[in-house]
mmCIF file of C-alpha atoms in Angstrom:
data_model
loop_
_atom_site.group_PDB
_atom_site.id
_atom_site.type_symbol
_atom_site.label_atom_id
_atom_site.label_comp_id
_atom_site.label_asym_id
_atom_site.label_seq_id
_atom_site.Cartn_x
_atom_site.Cartn_y
_atom_site.Cartn_z
ATOM 1 C CA MET A 1 236.611 159.698 57.657
ATOM 2 C CA ASP A 2 238.299 157.451 60.209
ATOM 3 C CA ARG A 3 241.618 159.087 61.148
ATOM 4 C CA LYS A 4 243.152 155.623 61.625
ATOM 5 C CA TYR A 5 242.557 154.961 57.929
ATOM 6 C CA ILE A 6 244.432 158.126 56.923
ATOM 7 C CA ILE A 7 247.354 157.116 59.108
ATOM 8 C CA THR A 8 247.433 153.652 57.541
ATOM 9 C CA ILE A 9 247.536 155.095 54.029
ATOM 10 C CA LEU A 10 250.350 157.518 54.780
ATOM 11 C CA VAL A 11 252.487 155.224 56.891
ATOM 12 C CA ALA A 12 252.231 152.570 54.189
ATOM 13 C CA GLY A 13 253.700 155.144 51.820
ATOM 14 C CA LEU A 14 256.903 155.155 53.837
ATOM 15 C CA LEU A 15 257.476 151.556 52.775
ATOM 16 C CA GLY A 16 257.216 152.454 49.102
ATOM 17 C CA PHE A 17 254.706 151.622 46.397
ATOM 18 C CA ALA A 18 255.496 149.034 43.730
ATOM 19 C CA GLY A 19 253.733 147.740 40.635
ATOM 20 C CA ALA A 20 252.983 148.941 37.160
ATOM 21 C CA MET A 21 250.553 151.766 36.473
ATOM 22 C CA LEU A 22 247.117 150.710 35.287
ATOM 23 C CA LEU A 23 245.923 151.789 31.878
ATOM 24 C CA MET A 24 244.311 155.190 32.351
ATOM 25 C CA PRO A 25 240.681 155.423 31.236
ATOM 26 C CA PRO A 26 239.303 158.647 29.728
ATOM 27 C CA THR A 27 239.269 161.497 32.229
ATOM 28 C CA ILE A 28 235.922 162.973 33.315
ATOM 29 C CA LYS A 29 235.544 166.411 31.763
ATOM 30 C CA ASP A 30 233.025 169.219 31.720
ATOM 31 C CA ASP A 31 233.100 173.015 31.802
ATOM 32 C CA THR A 32 233.973 173.164 35.523
ATOM 33 C CA VAL A 33 237.625 173.288 36.644
ATOM 34 C CA ARG A 34 237.842 170.381 39.111
ATOM 35 C CA LEU A 35 241.373 170.565 40.491
ATOM 36 C CA PRO A 36 242.182 169.802 44.152
ATOM 37 C CA TRP A 37 243.762 173.214 44.783
ATOM 38 C CA ARG A 38 240.803 175.173 43.375
ATOM 39 C CA VAL A 39 239.062 175.606 46.731
ATOM 40 C CA THR A 40 236.648 178.415 47.570
ATOM 41 C CA THR A 41 234.195 179.213 50.361
ATOM 42 C CA ASP A 42 230.846 180.929 50.073
ATOM 43 C CA GLN A 43 229.402 183.574 52.397
ATOM 44 C CA ALA A 44 227.983 180.852 54.639
ATOM 45 C CA GLY A 45 231.451 179.375 55.121
ATOM 46 C CA ARG A 46 230.716 176.315 53.007
ATOM 47 C CA THR A 47 233.669 174.838 51.152
ATOM 48 C CA ARG A 48 233.444 174.290 47.391
ATOM 49 C CA VAL A 49 235.892 171.999 45.583
ATOM 50 C CA PHE A 50 235.747 169.700 42.530
ATOM 51 C CA GLY A 51 232.532 171.516 41.603
ATOM 52 C CA PHE A 52 230.766 170.289 44.761
ATOM 53 C CA THR A 53 229.638 172.402 47.726
ATOM 54 C CA LEU A 54 229.776 170.799 51.156
ATOM 55 C CA SER A 55 226.450 170.734 53.037
ATOM 56 C CA GLN A 56 224.659 171.544 49.784
ATOM 57 C CA THR A 57 225.506 169.162 46.920
ATOM 58 C CA PRO A 58 223.540 165.889 47.247
ATOM 59 C CA LEU A 59 225.255 162.532 46.905
ATOM 60 C CA ALA A 60 223.053 161.850 43.872
ATOM 61 C CA GLU A 61 224.806 164.660 41.972
ATOM 62 C CA VAL A 62 228.256 163.281 42.841
ATOM 63 C CA ARG A 63 227.175 159.823 41.666
ATOM 64 C CA ARG A 64 225.892 161.183 38.366
ATOM 65 C CA PHE A 65 229.083 163.091 37.679
ATOM 66 C CA PHE A 66 231.438 160.239 38.600
ATOM 67 C CA GLY A 67 229.300 157.813 36.621
ATOM 68 C CA GLU A 68 229.251 155.253 39.426
ATOM 69 C CA ASP A 69 227.418 154.629 42.682
ATOM 70 C CA GLY A 70 230.423 154.169 44.962
ATOM 71 C CA ALA A 71 230.498 151.813 47.934
ATOM 72 C CA ILE A 72 228.218 153.185 50.669
ATOM 73 C CA ASN A 73 228.351 151.955 54.267
ATOM 74 C CA LEU A 74 227.317 153.045 57.727
ATOM 75 C CA PHE A 75 230.081 153.102 60.348
ATOM 76 C CA GLU A 76 229.851 153.126 64.125
ATOM 77 C CA THR A 77 232.692 154.440 66.294
ATOM 78 C CA PRO A 78 231.945 153.424 69.893
ATOM 79 C CA GLY A 79 232.555 156.196 72.421
ATOM 80 C CA ALA A 80 232.506 159.022 69.884
ATOM 81 C CA THR A 81 230.298 162.066 70.402
ATOM 82 C CA GLN A 82 228.554 161.229 67.140
ATOM 83 C CA PRO A 83 229.206 157.507 66.777
ATOM 84 C CA LEU A 84 227.323 156.910 63.511
ATOM 85 C CA GLY A 85 228.401 158.172 60.107
ATOM 86 C CA VAL A 86 227.942 157.296 56.439
ATOM 87 C CA GLU A 87 230.891 157.031 54.045
ATOM 88 C CA VAL A 88 230.856 156.565 50.281
ATOM 89 C CA TYR A 89 234.010 155.282 48.588
ATOM 90 C CA PHE A 90 234.762 156.021 44.932
ATOM 91 C CA GLN A 91 237.809 154.224 43.557
ATOM 92 C CA GLN A 92 240.130 155.374 40.767
ATOM 93 C CA VAL A 93 238.341 158.492 39.601
ATOM 94 C CA TYR A 94 240.113 160.520 36.889
ATOM 95 C CA LEU A 95 239.487 164.275 36.998
ATOM 96 C CA GLN A 96 241.478 166.500 34.647
ATOM 97 C CA SER A 97 243.904 163.593 34.107
ATOM 98 C CA LEU A 98 244.556 163.245 37.854
ATOM 99 C CA ARG A 99 243.856 159.805 39.318
ATOM 100 C CA ALA A 100 242.535 159.589 42.882
ATOM 101 C CA ASP A 101 240.184 157.800 45.234
ATOM 102 C CA PHE A 102 237.449 159.755 47.007
ATOM 103 C CA ILE A 103 235.846 159.114 50.387
ATOM 104 C CA ILE A 104 232.755 161.234 50.957
ATOM 105 C CA THR A 105 230.787 161.506 54.185
ATOM 106 C CA LEU A 106 227.158 162.564 54.290
ATOM 107 C CA ASP A 107 225.450 165.224 56.371
ATOM 108 C CA VAL A 108 222.958 163.079 58.305
ATOM 109 C CA ASP A 109 221.919 163.422 61.950
ATOM 110 C CA GLN A 110 222.222 160.638 64.510
ATOM 111 C CA ALA A 111 218.448 160.330 64.968
ATOM 112 C CA THR A 112 218.101 159.446 61.283
ATOM 113 C CA LEU A 113 221.025 157.017 61.280
ATOM 114 C CA ARG A 114 220.083 155.022 64.396
ATOM 115 C CA PRO A 115 217.041 153.281 62.796
ATOM 116 C CA MET A 116 219.191 152.574 59.719
ATOM 117 C CA TYR A 117 221.701 150.894 62.001
ATOM 118 C CA GLU A 118 218.938 148.714 63.424
ATOM 119 C CA ARG A 119 217.780 147.781 59.916
ATOM 120 C CA GLY A 120 221.308 146.995 58.748
ATOM 121 C CA LEU A 121 221.724 143.770 56.778
ATOM 122 C CA ARG A 122 225.160 142.843 58.112
ATOM 123 C CA ILE A 123 227.599 144.143 60.746
ATOM 124 C CA SER A 124 231.378 143.674 60.430
ATOM 125 C CA GLN A 125 233.844 144.301 63.258
ATOM 126 C CA LEU A 126 236.920 146.237 62.092
ATOM 127 C CA GLU A 127 240.430 146.004 63.561
ATOM 128 C CA SER A 128 240.136 149.616 64.720
ATOM 129 C CA GLY A 129 237.200 148.672 66.948
ATOM 130 C CA ASP A 130 234.705 150.395 64.680
ATOM 131 C CA LYS A 131 231.788 148.569 63.094
ATOM 132 C CA LYS A 132 230.809 148.615 59.413
ATOM 133 C CA ILE A 133 227.129 148.140 58.638
ATOM 134 C CA LYS A 134 225.746 147.126 55.243
ATOM 135 C CA LEU A 135 222.656 149.247 54.694
ATOM 136 C CA ASP A 136 219.201 148.216 53.616
ATOM 137 C CA PRO A 137 218.638 149.273 49.944
ATOM 138 C CA ALA A 138 215.644 151.380 50.976
ATOM 139 C CA ASP A 139 217.871 153.381 53.328
ATOM 140 C CA VAL A 140 220.487 153.814 50.591
ATOM 141 C CA ALA A 141 217.793 155.301 48.366
ATOM 142 C CA THR A 142 217.062 157.842 51.110
ATOM 143 C CA LEU A 143 220.701 158.702 51.697
ATOM 144 C CA ILE A 144 221.589 159.494 48.096
ATOM 145 C CA GLU A 145 219.468 162.645 48.348
ATOM 146 C CA ARG A 146 221.334 163.897 51.435
ATOM 147 C CA PRO A 147 224.061 166.527 51.058
ATOM 148 C CA ILE A 148 227.714 165.626 51.327
ATOM 149 C CA ARG A 149 229.537 166.815 54.448
ATOM 150 C CA THR A 150 233.252 166.148 53.841
ATOM 151 C CA ILE A 151 235.509 164.993 51.027
ATOM 152 C CA THR A 152 238.718 163.031 51.519
ATOM 153 C CA TYR A 153 240.921 163.034 48.416
ATOM 154 C CA LEU A 154 243.571 160.328 48.013
ATOM 155 C CA PRO A 155 245.631 161.122 44.908
ATOM 156 C CA GLN A 156 247.882 158.659 43.143
ATOM 157 C CA ALA A 157 250.455 161.395 42.525
ATOM 158 C CA ARG A 158 253.018 162.298 45.167
ATOM 159 C CA LEU A 159 253.642 165.948 45.975
ATOM 160 C CA ASP A 160 256.782 167.400 47.505
ATOM 161 C CA GLU A 161 256.718 170.454 49.752
ATOM 162 C CA ALA A 162 257.538 172.918 46.967
ATOM 163 C CA THR A 163 254.719 171.628 44.771
ATOM 164 C CA ILE A 164 252.196 171.737 47.598
ATOM 165 C CA GLU A 165 253.074 175.338 48.389
ATOM 166 C CA LYS A 166 253.003 176.313 44.710
ATOM 167 C CA ARG A 167 249.599 174.777 44.080
ATOM 168 C CA PHE A 168 247.804 175.245 47.404
ATOM 169 C CA GLY A 169 249.629 178.249 48.844
ATOM 170 C CA THR A 170 251.329 178.714 52.198
ATOM 171 C CA PRO A 171 249.446 176.988 55.030
ATOM 172 C CA THR A 172 248.295 178.892 58.078
ATOM 173 C CA GLU A 173 250.366 176.433 60.118
ATOM 174 C CA ARG A 174 251.936 173.013 59.997
ATOM 175 C CA ARG A 175 251.323 170.527 62.795
ATOM 176 C CA LEU A 176 253.073 167.300 63.610
ATOM 177 C CA ASP A 177 250.855 164.390 64.585
ATOM 178 C CA PRO A 178 252.793 162.979 67.575
ATOM 179 C CA SER A 179 251.280 159.514 67.145
ATOM 180 C CA ASN A 180 252.867 158.848 63.752
ATOM 181 C CA GLY A 181 255.194 161.682 62.731
ATOM 182 C CA ILE A 182 252.995 162.844 59.860
ATOM 183 C CA ILE A 183 252.949 166.563 59.072
ATOM 184 C CA HIS A 184 249.579 168.255 58.515
ATOM 185 C CA TRP A 185 249.405 171.443 56.446
ATOM 186 C CA LEU A 186 246.394 173.360 57.772
ATOM 187 C CA TYR A 187 244.290 175.845 55.776
ATOM 188 C CA PRO A 188 241.400 176.681 58.162
ATOM 189 C CA ALA A 189 240.185 179.753 56.258
ATOM 190 C CA ARG A 190 239.810 177.667 53.084
ATOM 191 C CA GLY A 191 238.560 174.486 54.749
ATOM 192 C CA PHE A 192 241.168 171.809 54.099
ATOM 193 C CA ASP A 193 244.061 169.874 55.634
ATOM 194 C CA ILE A 194 246.882 168.191 53.702
ATOM 195 C CA ALA A 195 248.481 165.267 55.565
ATOM 196 C CA ARG A 196 251.854 164.353 54.066
ATOM 197 C CA ASN A 197 254.458 161.736 54.947
ATOM 198 C CA THR A 198 258.185 161.762 54.166
ATOM 199 C CA ASN A 199 257.599 159.756 50.988
ATOM 200 C CA ASP A 200 255.513 162.612 49.488
ATOM 201 C CA LYS A 201 252.271 160.624 49.767
ATOM 202 C CA ILE A 202 249.381 162.886 50.703
ATOM 203 C CA VAL A 203 245.760 162.763 51.852
ATOM 204 C CA ILE A 204 243.616 165.908 51.631
ATOM 205 C CA GLN A 205 240.526 166.411 53.773
ATOM 206 C CA TYR A 206 238.001 169.111 52.830
ATOM 207 C CA VAL A 207 235.507 170.348 55.433
ATOM 208 C CA ASN A 208 233.411 173.424 56.072
ATOM 209 C CA ARG A 209 235.144 176.078 58.135
ATOM 210 C CA SER A 210 232.762 175.414 61.032
ATOM 211 C CA ASP A 211 233.983 171.802 61.138
ATOM 212 C CA PHE A 212 237.704 172.531 60.871
ATOM 213 C CA HIS A 213 238.303 172.139 64.607
ATOM 214 C CA ARG A 214 237.514 168.434 64.190
ATOM 215 C CA LEU A 215 240.628 168.102 62.019
ATOM 216 C CA ALA A 216 242.959 170.208 64.159
ATOM 217 C CA LEU A 217 241.911 169.022 67.603
ATOM 218 C CA PRO A 218 243.658 165.590 67.531
ATOM 219 C CA LEU A 219 246.949 167.096 66.327
ATOM 220 C CA GLY A 220 249.889 168.247 68.395
ATOM 221 C CA GLN A 221 251.528 171.638 68.613
ATOM 222 C CA PRO A 222 252.706 173.551 65.522
ATOM 223 C CA ALA A 223 255.694 171.866 63.878
ATOM 224 C CA ALA A 224 258.937 173.804 64.246
ATOM 225 C CA GLY A 225 261.796 173.859 61.785
ATOM 226 C CA PRO A 226 261.812 171.611 58.705
ATOM 227 C CA THR A 227 258.477 170.037 57.867
ATOM 228 C CA HIS A 228 259.961 166.563 57.618
ATOM 229 C CA PRO A 229 259.664 164.666 60.931
#
């Protein structure tokens, strides 16, 4: 997921959120406990959360469970080591009575994505400098069988520090992002990062342990003292 998008979400939280709550539809239920703090890793270091295993569960399974297709797009980040990536956005999903949006990236190599870029139906230039490409339906049909790579969880609920620590445990370290003053709670052994602003708005990113350096690398040094910037 584009880090600029995470920053936008959290910084916007500092300004406050207004408006009435929408009527909650029935929550999705099955026999699996699908809570954001129920995170495990298998012997291969793959992260499992919400009943999905990164680098194993195909997008088709996520679609079936959520009961919707999600909005799927190809993104290009010029200058990046791996400039092409596929994101799928699911809006207002209710799991165990918790409302959240999900952004899921797929595990697809650049050689596969480049021809899809060339076949794209429309290219939009984003303010960040990235490009969003609307995919050909035939390419979408191919991608839904690919495994998911990361999950970004954007809950409606706000969580204070005490609640985060109670539910998720003590982080290995906290780091302050010097570009925006947002504190990141890092759990490298379990494969997730909780970014939290001073208004208790959070974004959680789940990755495999082998990919965790991608989350930590852009951040500054460990935060000292209180976790509020």
